[in-house]
Amino acid sequence: MVAFGLIDEWKPAPGPLTTWSPTAASRAAAAAAPVHPAPPSHIQQAYLEAAYRNRGSSFRFSRLCLVTFKIEGALDRTAMGRAFNTFVTRHDSFRSWFSTTAEGSTRHLVDVADIALEATDFGTPADSEAIRRHVQDSTPGPESWDCFSFGTIEHDDHFVVYAAVDHLDTDGISQALTYYELRQLYRNAVTGESDGLFTPGSYLEYCQRERLESDATTLESPAVRTWIDLVTDNGGDLPTFPLPLGRSSVDYTRTSHSSFPLFDGATARAVDEACAAVGVKFIGGIFAAAALAEYELAGRGSYLGLTPKSTRATPGEFASIGWYSSLIPVQFDLGEQPTFRTLAVLAQEAFDSGKLLANTSYHRVLELALPEHGITTQPGWTAPMISYVDVRKLPGEAELDAAGAGLYGNRGSSEEVFMWINRFEDHTGVEFLYPGTDEADRSIDLYFSKISEIYAAVVDKGDYIPQPPEAHVLAHELSDVSRV
């Protein structure tokens, strides 16, 4: 089973630790790198602005993404170093850094010939905590070019590989590619075989294409009008999680994480069949369940959710490391007598319509919106998100369990609830990142309990008919839920 969670939950056994990071010469060359005209993508720009606004926080505010896995046998340090260097230099997202001020961000581009990683032996750390601390402390944030680091931890019959990359340069698909590529590049370096990897596309070219398309949009563009209408109908802002989170409006609330088992393989296939019976896909069933949960727990008769959508468009981009993502809306009204089957159809239609907005970033919409539109979304906005990843379709999925693969993030600050549903061949799990408060813990348990109840009824009876919403949500009886 792939491990998900916060870096605090990663428990690597101590062993000889070697790290690979840019040489001093590479850092000097990067510092002198010239300005490049390609702007950051919209999502990168918002991320850089958030990091800049929160640069005075006492902890790492930006997101550090950590991919870990093991390789059987003894470590060949020379081959591993070659793999890390090839990995970084073949993806141009790693060549950029940004100077950010209150006025915006400017890209600087490092010459690929100036990039080299070198190994440093750190001996054997005392415990897992020392390894976690080293990985986080030695990987800069998005204000630095070298906001990535790599390493190995050696054991008798295998070694653990890690790749720590700031979110500025990676997304979910990139993290799967990181696992697949590093294993393949190391294998190639050991055997001397050709790489067997697809030539990656250019993230810089993607950013330029995104901004050209974005700059061409106006208030009269249909996608912009759709975004404005959806948000206006939602009271002028993006949605919020349906239950209390106990978050302070003044101070930072550090991130908490919970994992829950949702389905085994047979149950997931039964949900597939229930969805197919009304002509929809698995994703339609996910948002139908989410809408029903909000209806029963918070009395919401209209659903508006956000989900990430990959903006990769060319074969090369599907082999490229970078932040190729946009949030799309999923909106539908529940009607007077909602059931899982009826809502699954509406949810699928809403998701399919939302995909048409993937290339129109909400960040661009806010640039265009006028005061008379009544949109109140503020800079640095955040909103609850539900992400579905069918891991079965990603490269190397069959090897993930044997490789002890893990995906972790640092304990930053959270204001909303992010939910990931990850489907593997034999199990489907749910991950939540949310504000770390006692009230939020209870709300997440309550929400997941309701989602589980809905799916159990769908599998057993073919449908779910909700009870009328109750006035006092937290008076609901909470069924037992088991975390992973």
Short mmCIF file of C-alpha atoms in Angstrom, two decimals:
data_model
loop_
_atom_site.label_atom_id
_atom_site.label_comp_id
_atom_site.label_asym_id
_atom_site.label_seq_id
_atom_site.Cartn_x
_atom_site.Cartn_y
_atom_site.Cartn_z
CA MET A 1 0.00 0.00 0.00
CA VAL A 2 1.29 3.46 -0.89
CA ALA A 3 1.78 5.66 2.16
CA PHE A 4 0.28 9.17 2.12
CA GLY A 5 0.53 11.83 4.76
CA LEU A 6 2.60 14.57 6.29
CA ILE A 7 6.37 14.40 6.36
CA ASP A 8 6.02 14.19 10.15
CA GLU A 9 4.44 10.76 9.57
CA TRP A 10 7.29 9.42 7.41
CA LYS A 11 9.28 6.91 9.48
CA PRO A 12 12.45 5.99 7.57
CA ALA A 13 14.71 3.55 9.40
CA PRO A 14 18.13 5.12 10.06
CA GLY A 15 20.98 4.16 7.77
CA PRO A 16 23.85 5.88 5.96
CA LEU A 17 22.37 9.05 4.46
CA THR A 18 23.67 10.58 1.23
CA THR A 19 22.11 13.67 -0.29
CA TRP A 20 22.40 15.21 -3.75
CA SER A 21 21.93 18.94 -4.20
CA PRO A 22 23.28 21.62 -6.56
CA THR A 23 26.97 22.46 -6.39
CA ALA A 24 28.16 25.87 -5.23
CA ALA A 25 29.05 26.68 -8.83
CA SER A 26 25.53 25.80 -9.95
CA ARG A 27 24.02 28.04 -7.28
CA ALA A 28 26.28 30.90 -8.30
CA ALA A 29 25.35 30.48 -11.96
CA ALA A 30 21.67 30.36 -11.02
CA ALA A 31 21.96 33.57 -8.99
CA ALA A 32 23.36 35.30 -12.07
CA ALA A 33 20.86 33.74 -14.50
CA PRO A 34 19.20 36.25 -16.83
CA VAL A 35 15.56 37.20 -16.83
CA HIS A 36 13.39 35.09 -19.11
CA PRO A 37 10.15 36.49 -20.58
CA ALA A 38 8.00 33.43 -19.82
CA PRO A 39 5.75 34.30 -16.87
CA PRO A 40 4.89 31.78 -14.17
CA SER A 41 1.67 29.89 -14.75
CA HIS A 42 -1.40 31.33 -13.06
CA ILE A 43 -1.28 28.75 -10.28
CA GLN A 44 2.45 29.32 -9.77
CA GLN A 45 1.92 33.07 -9.60
CA ALA A 46 -0.74 32.71 -6.90
CA TYR A 47 1.52 30.31 -5.01
CA LEU A 48 4.51 32.69 -5.18
CA GLU A 49 2.35 35.59 -4.03
CA ALA A 50 1.09 33.57 -1.06
CA ALA A 51 4.64 32.60 -0.10
CA TYR A 52 5.70 36.25 -0.37
CA ARG A 53 2.82 37.50 1.79
CA ASN A 54 3.58 34.88 4.44
CA ARG A 55 7.37 35.13 4.32
CA GLY A 56 7.42 36.23 7.97
CA SER A 57 5.80 33.04 9.29
CA SER A 58 7.77 31.03 11.83
CA PHE A 59 7.49 27.84 9.76
CA ARG A 60 7.71 26.78 6.12
CA PHE A 61 4.49 28.16 4.67
CA SER A 62 5.05 26.77 1.17
CA ARG A 63 4.36 23.13 0.34
CA LEU A 64 7.23 20.66 0.19
CA CYS A 65 6.34 17.44 -1.66
CA LEU A 66 8.30 14.31 -0.76
CA VAL A 67 8.36 11.14 -2.88
CA THR A 68 9.98 8.05 -1.32
CA PHE A 69 10.53 4.45 -2.43
CA LYS A 70 13.02 1.62 -2.05
CA ILE A 71 15.24 -0.22 -4.50
CA GLU A 72 16.49 -3.72 -3.75
CA GLY A 73 20.24 -4.39 -3.59
CA ALA A 74 23.27 -2.31 -2.71
CA LEU A 75 23.44 1.34 -3.70
CA ASP A 76 25.59 2.26 -6.69
CA ARG A 77 26.31 5.89 -5.77
CA THR A 78 27.74 6.81 -9.15
CA ALA A 79 24.68 5.47 -10.97
CA MET A 80 22.34 7.16 -8.51
CA GLY A 81 24.10 10.47 -8.96
CA ARG A 82 23.81 10.13 -12.72
CA ALA A 83 20.09 9.40 -12.37
CA PHE A 84 19.45 12.47 -10.20
CA ASN A 85 21.43 14.75 -12.52
CA THR A 86 19.66 13.44 -15.61
CA PHE A 87 16.29 13.81 -13.92
CA VAL A 88 16.84 17.48 -13.07
CA THR A 89 18.40 18.51 -16.38
CA ARG A 90 15.82 16.80 -18.60
CA HIS A 91 12.91 18.86 -17.14
CA ASP A 92 13.06 22.59 -17.73
CA SER A 93 10.81 23.38 -14.77
CA PHE A 94 13.93 22.83 -12.61
CA ARG A 95 15.84 25.52 -14.53
CA SER A 96 13.69 28.43 -13.34
CA TRP A 97 13.66 30.62 -10.28
CA PHE A 98 11.52 33.65 -9.55
CA SER A 99 12.21 37.00 -7.97
CA THR A 100 8.96 38.01 -6.27
CA THR A 101 7.86 41.39 -4.91
CA ALA A 102 4.50 42.93 -4.09
CA GLU A 103 4.26 43.80 -7.80
CA GLY A 104 4.63 40.25 -9.09
CA SER A 105 7.16 37.58 -10.06
CA THR A 106 9.90 37.54 -12.69
CA ARG A 107 11.41 34.34 -14.09
CA HIS A 108 15.14 33.76 -14.32
CA LEU A 109 16.35 30.82 -16.43
CA VAL A 110 19.47 28.82 -15.60
CA ASP A 111 21.53 27.39 -18.46
CA VAL A 112 21.24 23.60 -18.39
CA ALA A 113 25.03 23.36 -18.78
CA ASP A 114 25.41 25.14 -15.42
CA ILE A 115 23.35 22.60 -13.49
CA ALA A 116 25.11 19.83 -11.58
CA LEU A 117 24.21 17.97 -8.41
CA GLU A 118 26.85 16.63 -6.04
CA ALA A 119 26.70 13.99 -3.32
CA THR A 120 27.28 14.72 0.36
CA ASP A 121 27.71 11.96 2.93
CA PHE A 122 25.90 12.74 6.19
CA GLY A 123 26.74 9.53 8.04
CA THR A 124 23.98 7.66 9.88
CA PRO A 125 21.38 9.90 11.54
CA ALA A 126 20.27 8.92 15.02
CA ASP A 127 16.61 8.33 14.19
CA SER A 128 13.74 9.02 11.79
CA GLU A 129 13.23 12.48 13.22
CA ALA A 130 16.80 13.47 12.35
CA ILE A 131 16.26 12.32 8.74
CA ARG A 132 12.96 14.19 8.44
CA ARG A 133 14.50 17.32 9.90
CA HIS A 134 17.46 17.14 7.54
CA VAL A 135 15.30 16.69 4.44
CA GLN A 136 13.10 19.66 5.31
CA ASP A 137 15.88 21.95 6.54
CA SER A 138 18.10 21.30 3.52
CA THR A 139 15.43 21.92 0.85
CA PRO A 140 14.82 25.64 0.24
CA GLY A 141 11.43 27.17 -0.46
CA PRO A 142 10.10 28.74 -3.68
CA GLU A 143 12.13 31.90 -3.21
CA SER A 144 15.25 29.88 -4.18
CA TRP A 145 16.19 28.20 -7.45
CA ASP A 146 17.37 25.03 -5.71
CA CYS A 147 14.02 24.28 -4.04
CA PHE A 148 14.63 20.56 -4.57
CA SER A 149 16.92 17.92 -3.08
CA PHE A 150 17.44 14.19 -3.40
CA GLY A 151 18.90 11.46 -1.25
CA THR A 152 19.32 7.82 -0.32
CA ILE A 153 19.26 5.89 2.96
CA GLU A 154 21.16 2.60 2.80
CA HIS A 155 20.24 -0.70 4.46
CA ASP A 156 21.57 -4.25 4.27
CA ASP A 157 19.57 -5.48 1.30
CA HIS A 158 18.02 -2.31 -0.15
CA PHE A 159 18.16 1.47 -0.07
CA VAL A 160 15.49 4.14 0.19
CA VAL A 161 15.37 6.95 -2.36
CA TYR A 162 13.74 10.29 -1.67
CA ALA A 163 12.99 13.32 -3.84
CA ALA A 164 11.96 16.50 -2.03
CA VAL A 165 10.58 19.15 -4.40
CA ASP A 166 8.73 22.35 -3.58
CA HIS A 167 5.19 22.42 -4.97
CA LEU A 168 6.29 25.26 -7.26
CA ASP A 169 7.90 22.64 -9.54
CA THR A 170 5.64 19.61 -9.16
CA ASP A 171 2.07 18.32 -9.12
CA GLY A 172 0.39 14.96 -8.52
CA ILE A 173 1.19 13.49 -11.94
CA SER A 174 4.74 14.84 -11.63
CA GLN A 175 5.16 12.97 -8.36
CA ALA A 176 4.12 9.71 -10.01
CA LEU A 177 6.55 10.45 -12.85
CA THR A 178 9.28 11.18 -10.30
CA TYR A 179 8.95 7.68 -8.86
CA TYR A 180 8.85 6.04 -12.28
CA GLU A 181 11.66 8.07 -13.86
CA LEU A 182 14.17 7.86 -11.03
CA ARG A 183 13.81 4.09 -10.86
CA GLN A 184 14.22 3.81 -14.62
CA LEU A 185 17.12 6.27 -14.80
CA TYR A 186 18.96 4.43 -12.03
CA ARG A 187 18.37 1.10 -13.74
CA ASN A 188 19.68 2.54 -17.00
CA ALA A 189 22.75 4.00 -15.30
CA VAL A 190 23.55 0.63 -13.70
CA THR A 191 23.02 -1.45 -16.84
CA GLY A 192 24.15 1.04 -19.48
CA GLU A 193 20.91 0.61 -21.40
CA SER A 194 19.14 3.41 -23.28
CA ASP A 195 16.73 5.38 -21.16
CA GLY A 196 13.44 4.09 -22.61
CA LEU A 197 11.74 7.27 -21.43
CA PHE A 198 9.53 9.57 -23.45
CA THR A 199 11.04 12.97 -24.27
CA PRO A 200 9.41 15.48 -21.90
CA GLY A 201 7.69 18.61 -23.11
CA SER A 202 8.64 22.11 -22.02
CA TYR A 203 6.96 23.58 -18.96
CA LEU A 204 8.14 27.04 -20.01
CA GLU A 205 6.38 26.68 -23.35
CA TYR A 206 3.26 25.58 -21.49
CA CYS A 207 3.38 28.70 -19.27
CA GLN A 208 3.70 30.92 -22.33
CA ARG A 209 0.81 29.16 -24.06
CA GLU A 210 -1.39 29.39 -20.96
CA ARG A 211 -0.77 33.11 -20.58
CA LEU A 212 -1.32 33.83 -24.27
CA GLU A 213 -4.67 32.05 -24.12
CA SER A 214 -5.51 33.74 -20.83
CA ASP A 215 -4.61 37.22 -22.09
CA ALA A 216 -7.02 36.70 -24.98
CA THR A 217 -9.99 36.17 -22.64
CA THR A 218 -12.32 39.04 -21.79
CA LEU A 219 -15.45 39.55 -19.75
CA GLU A 220 -17.37 38.49 -22.84
CA SER A 221 -15.62 35.12 -23.09
CA PRO A 222 -18.16 32.34 -22.40
CA ALA A 223 -15.91 30.59 -19.86
CA VAL A 224 -15.41 33.82 -17.91
CA ARG A 225 -19.14 34.48 -17.88
CA THR A 226 -19.79 30.94 -16.65
CA TRP A 227 -17.31 31.33 -13.78
CA ILE A 228 -18.82 34.68 -12.77
CA ASP A 229 -22.38 33.30 -12.87
CA LEU A 230 -21.43 30.25 -10.78
CA VAL A 231 -19.69 32.30 -8.11
CA THR A 232 -22.39 34.99 -8.08
CA ASP A 233 -25.05 32.31 -7.59
CA ASN A 234 -23.00 31.01 -4.65
CA GLY A 235 -23.24 34.34 -2.86
CA GLY A 236 -20.25 35.95 -4.51
CA ASP A 237 -17.53 33.60 -3.33
CA LEU A 238 -16.19 30.08 -3.64
CA PRO A 239 -17.65 27.30 -1.47
CA THR A 240 -16.61 26.42 2.06
CA PHE A 241 -16.48 23.05 3.81
CA PRO A 242 -19.98 22.24 5.10
CA LEU A 243 -18.99 21.66 8.74
CA PRO A 244 -17.16 23.79 11.35
CA LEU A 245 -13.37 23.73 11.29
CA GLY A 246 -12.56 25.75 14.43
CA ARG A 247 -9.94 27.75 12.56
CA SER A 248 -8.63 31.00 14.00
CA SER A 249 -9.27 33.98 11.75
CA VAL A 250 -6.14 35.72 13.05
CA ASP A 251 -3.35 33.20 13.50
CA TYR A 252 -2.04 30.39 11.32
CA THR A 253 -3.67 27.00 11.82
CA ARG A 254 -1.19 24.22 11.15
CA THR A 255 -2.17 21.35 8.88
CA SER A 256 -3.57 18.05 10.12
CA HIS A 257 -3.91 14.84 8.12
CA SER A 258 -6.23 11.84 8.28
CA SER A 259 -6.36 8.70 6.14
CA PHE A 260 -9.39 6.43 5.82
CA PRO A 261 -9.98 3.19 3.91
CA LEU A 262 -12.96 3.57 1.57
CA PHE A 263 -13.28 0.49 -0.65
CA ASP A 264 -11.61 -2.80 -1.36
CA GLY A 265 -11.29 -3.76 -5.03
CA ALA A 266 -14.62 -5.60 -5.20
CA THR A 267 -16.54 -2.75 -3.57
CA ALA A 268 -15.01 -0.19 -5.94
CA ARG A 269 -16.12 -2.33 -8.86
CA ALA A 270 -19.64 -2.46 -7.37
CA VAL A 271 -19.69 1.35 -7.23
CA ASP A 272 -18.48 1.37 -10.84
CA GLU A 273 -21.45 -0.82 -11.75
CA ALA A 274 -23.91 1.40 -9.86
CA CYS A 275 -22.58 4.43 -11.71
CA ALA A 276 -22.57 2.67 -15.07
CA ALA A 277 -26.21 1.67 -14.53
CA VAL A 278 -27.17 5.34 -14.89
CA GLY A 279 -24.61 6.05 -17.60
CA VAL A 280 -21.94 7.84 -15.55
CA LYS A 281 -18.35 7.31 -14.50
CA PHE A 282 -16.79 6.85 -11.07
CA ILE A 283 -16.22 10.61 -10.77
CA GLY A 284 -19.95 11.24 -11.08
CA GLY A 285 -20.54 8.97 -8.11
CA ILE A 286 -17.90 10.81 -6.07
CA PHE A 287 -19.58 14.19 -6.44
CA ALA A 288 -23.05 12.73 -5.98
CA ALA A 289 -21.95 11.38 -2.59
CA ALA A 290 -20.33 14.71 -1.70
CA ALA A 291 -23.51 16.59 -2.56
CA LEU A 292 -25.66 14.19 -0.52
CA ALA A 293 -23.32 14.54 2.46
CA GLU A 294 -23.58 18.33 2.31
CA TYR A 295 -27.36 18.09 1.96
CA GLU A 296 -27.79 15.94 5.05
CA LEU A 297 -25.11 17.54 7.20
CA ALA A 298 -25.58 21.19 6.30
CA GLY A 299 -28.90 21.45 4.46
CA ARG A 300 -27.34 22.61 1.19
CA GLY A 301 -29.75 22.16 -1.70
CA SER A 302 -27.21 23.26 -4.31
CA TYR A 303 -23.72 21.85 -4.67
CA LEU A 304 -20.63 23.75 -5.77
CA GLY A 305 -17.30 21.99 -5.51
CA LEU A 306 -13.83 22.35 -6.97
CA THR A 307 -11.61 19.64 -8.36
CA PRO A 308 -8.14 19.82 -9.93
CA LYS A 309 -7.86 19.13 -13.63
CA SER A 310 -4.59 18.40 -15.40
CA THR A 311 -3.89 20.97 -18.10
CA ARG A 312 -1.38 18.78 -19.91
CA ALA A 313 -2.29 18.82 -23.60
CA THR A 314 0.59 17.33 -25.61
CA PRO A 315 2.30 13.92 -25.40
CA GLY A 316 5.45 15.59 -24.16
CA GLU A 317 3.60 17.39 -21.39
CA PHE A 318 2.29 14.08 -20.06
CA ALA A 319 5.96 13.13 -19.55
CA SER A 320 6.95 16.49 -18.06
CA ILE A 321 7.58 17.53 -14.47
CA GLY A 322 5.78 20.77 -13.62
CA TRP A 323 2.63 22.20 -12.10
CA TYR A 324 0.14 21.54 -14.89
CA SER A 325 -3.11 22.05 -13.05
CA SER A 326 -6.21 24.15 -12.81
CA LEU A 327 -9.22 24.04 -10.53
CA ILE A 328 -12.56 23.50 -12.23
CA PRO A 329 -16.05 23.93 -10.77
CA VAL A 330 -18.64 21.18 -10.36
CA GLN A 331 -22.07 22.76 -9.76
CA PHE A 332 -25.60 21.35 -9.77
CA ASP A 333 -28.88 21.73 -7.89
CA LEU A 334 -30.13 18.71 -5.97
CA GLY A 335 -33.85 19.15 -6.61
CA GLU A 336 -36.70 18.19 -4.31
CA GLN A 337 -36.11 14.43 -3.99
CA PRO A 338 -32.40 13.77 -4.51
CA THR A 339 -30.98 10.26 -4.56
CA PHE A 340 -27.55 8.94 -5.40
CA ARG A 341 -28.67 7.72 -8.81
CA THR A 342 -30.29 11.01 -9.85
CA LEU A 343 -27.43 13.12 -8.54
CA ALA A 344 -24.76 10.95 -10.14
CA VAL A 345 -26.18 11.92 -13.54
CA LEU A 346 -26.26 15.62 -12.63
CA ALA A 347 -22.77 15.44 -11.13
CA GLN A 348 -21.31 13.81 -14.22
CA GLU A 349 -22.87 16.45 -16.45
CA ALA A 350 -21.53 19.19 -14.15
CA PHE A 351 -18.04 17.67 -14.13
CA ASP A 352 -18.01 17.38 -17.92
CA SER A 353 -19.11 21.01 -18.20
CA GLY A 354 -16.50 22.08 -15.66
CA LYS A 355 -13.74 20.51 -17.75
CA LEU A 356 -14.51 23.07 -20.44
CA LEU A 357 -13.28 25.74 -18.00
CA ALA A 358 -9.92 24.10 -17.30
CA ASN A 359 -8.02 26.56 -19.46
CA THR A 360 -9.75 29.58 -17.92
CA SER A 361 -8.15 30.02 -14.51
CA TYR A 362 -10.27 31.52 -11.72
CA HIS A 363 -7.25 33.73 -11.04
CA ARG A 364 -7.75 35.28 -14.49
CA VAL A 365 -11.48 35.67 -13.84
CA LEU A 366 -10.71 37.71 -10.73
CA GLU A 367 -8.45 39.96 -12.79
CA LEU A 368 -11.36 40.67 -15.13
CA ALA A 369 -14.29 40.82 -12.70
CA LEU A 370 -15.77 44.26 -11.96
CA PRO A 371 -17.22 45.50 -8.64
CA GLU A 372 -20.76 45.25 -10.00
CA HIS A 373 -20.34 41.48 -10.32
CA GLY A 374 -20.40 41.25 -6.52
CA ILE A 375 -17.53 38.78 -6.26
CA THR A 376 -15.91 38.94 -2.82
CA THR A 377 -13.11 36.38 -3.25
CA GLN A 378 -9.92 37.81 -1.73
CA PRO A 379 -6.26 37.46 -2.79
CA GLY A 380 -4.77 34.26 -1.40
CA TRP A 381 -8.16 32.57 -1.58
CA THR A 382 -8.58 28.93 -0.76
CA ALA A 383 -11.55 26.61 -1.06
CA PRO A 384 -12.35 22.95 -0.33
CA MET A 385 -11.19 20.60 -3.05
CA ILE A 386 -11.98 16.99 -3.94
CA SER A 387 -9.45 15.20 -6.12
CA TYR A 388 -9.88 11.76 -7.65
CA VAL A 389 -6.83 9.92 -8.92
CA ASP A 390 -7.12 6.55 -10.62
CA VAL A 391 -3.61 5.39 -9.73
CA ARG A 392 -4.13 2.27 -11.85
CA LYS A 393 -3.54 4.42 -14.93
CA LEU A 394 -0.23 5.91 -13.79
CA PRO A 395 3.18 4.53 -14.84
CA GLY A 396 4.72 1.96 -12.49
CA GLU A 397 1.50 1.41 -10.51
CA ALA A 398 2.02 -2.36 -10.38
CA GLU A 399 5.35 -1.90 -8.58
CA LEU A 400 4.23 0.66 -5.99
CA ASP A 401 3.45 -1.74 -3.14
CA ALA A 402 6.66 -3.73 -3.52
CA ALA A 403 8.66 -0.49 -3.68
CA GLY A 404 7.16 0.79 -0.42
CA ALA A 405 6.29 4.03 -2.17
CA GLY A 406 5.22 7.07 -0.17
CA LEU A 407 4.01 10.58 -0.87
CA TYR A 408 4.21 13.19 1.87
CA GLY A 409 3.84 16.93 2.40
CA ASN A 410 5.10 19.28 5.08
CA ARG A 411 2.91 20.53 7.91
CA GLY A 412 2.10 23.98 6.58
CA SER A 413 -0.94 26.12 7.31
CA SER A 414 -4.50 25.13 6.40
CA GLU A 415 -7.70 27.11 6.14
CA GLU A 416 -9.86 24.62 4.25
CA VAL A 417 -10.30 20.90 3.59
CA PHE A 418 -8.53 19.14 0.75
CA MET A 419 -9.70 15.61 0.01
CA TRP A 420 -7.93 13.07 -2.21
CA ILE A 421 -9.56 9.81 -3.30
CA ASN A 422 -6.86 7.45 -4.60
CA ARG A 423 -7.95 4.28 -6.37
CA PHE A 424 -5.63 1.31 -6.68
CA GLU A 425 -6.37 -2.15 -8.08
CA ASP A 426 -7.24 -3.69 -4.72
CA HIS A 427 -8.18 -0.74 -2.54
CA THR A 428 -9.37 2.88 -2.58
CA GLY A 429 -8.43 5.27 0.21
CA VAL A 430 -9.26 8.82 1.20
CA GLU A 431 -6.77 11.41 2.43
CA PHE A 432 -7.76 14.66 4.13
CA LEU A 433 -5.60 17.71 4.79
CA TYR A 434 -7.36 20.27 6.98
CA PRO A 435 -6.90 22.76 9.84
CA GLY A 436 -5.46 20.99 12.87
CA THR A 437 -8.18 21.67 15.45
CA ASP A 438 -10.31 19.38 17.62
CA GLU A 439 -13.45 20.73 15.97
CA ALA A 440 -12.09 19.97 12.50
CA ASP A 441 -11.12 16.44 13.60
CA ARG A 442 -14.72 15.78 14.58
CA SER A 443 -16.09 17.36 11.40
CA ILE A 444 -13.83 15.25 9.20
CA ASP A 445 -14.90 12.09 11.03
CA LEU A 446 -18.55 13.06 10.65
CA TYR A 447 -18.18 13.90 6.97
CA PHE A 448 -16.32 10.69 6.13
CA SER A 449 -18.82 8.64 8.14
CA LYS A 450 -21.63 10.06 6.02
CA ILE A 451 -19.76 9.42 2.77
CA SER A 452 -19.16 5.81 3.85
CA GLU A 453 -22.84 5.37 4.76
CA ILE A 454 -23.88 6.63 1.32
CA TYR A 455 -21.58 4.26 -0.55
CA ALA A 456 -22.54 1.30 1.64
CA ALA A 457 -26.18 1.83 0.69
CA VAL A 458 -25.30 2.18 -3.00
CA VAL A 459 -23.41 -1.12 -2.94
CA ASP A 460 -26.05 -2.98 -0.90
CA LYS A 461 -29.24 -1.49 -2.37
CA GLY A 462 -28.19 0.18 -5.61
CA ASP A 463 -29.14 3.69 -4.42
CA TYR A 464 -29.14 6.06 -1.45
CA ILE A 465 -32.12 8.14 -0.38
CA PRO A 466 -31.13 10.86 2.11
CA GLN A 467 -32.92 11.85 5.25
CA PRO A 468 -34.14 15.46 5.51
CA PRO A 469 -31.38 17.74 6.79
CA GLU A 470 -31.40 18.35 10.52
CA ALA A 471 -31.11 21.80 12.01
CA HIS A 472 -28.29 20.95 14.39
CA VAL A 473 -25.63 19.20 12.40
CA LEU A 474 -23.31 18.30 15.25
CA ALA A 475 -26.11 16.48 17.06
CA HIS A 476 -25.77 13.66 14.52
CA GLU A 477 -24.66 10.33 15.89
CA LEU A 478 -21.15 9.61 14.66
CA SER A 479 -20.60 6.08 13.42
CA ASP A 480 -17.28 4.45 14.16
CA VAL A 481 -14.70 5.32 11.52
CA SER A 482 -11.30 3.72 11.24
CA ARG A 483 -8.26 5.62 10.10
CA VAL A 484 -5.48 3.92 8.22
#
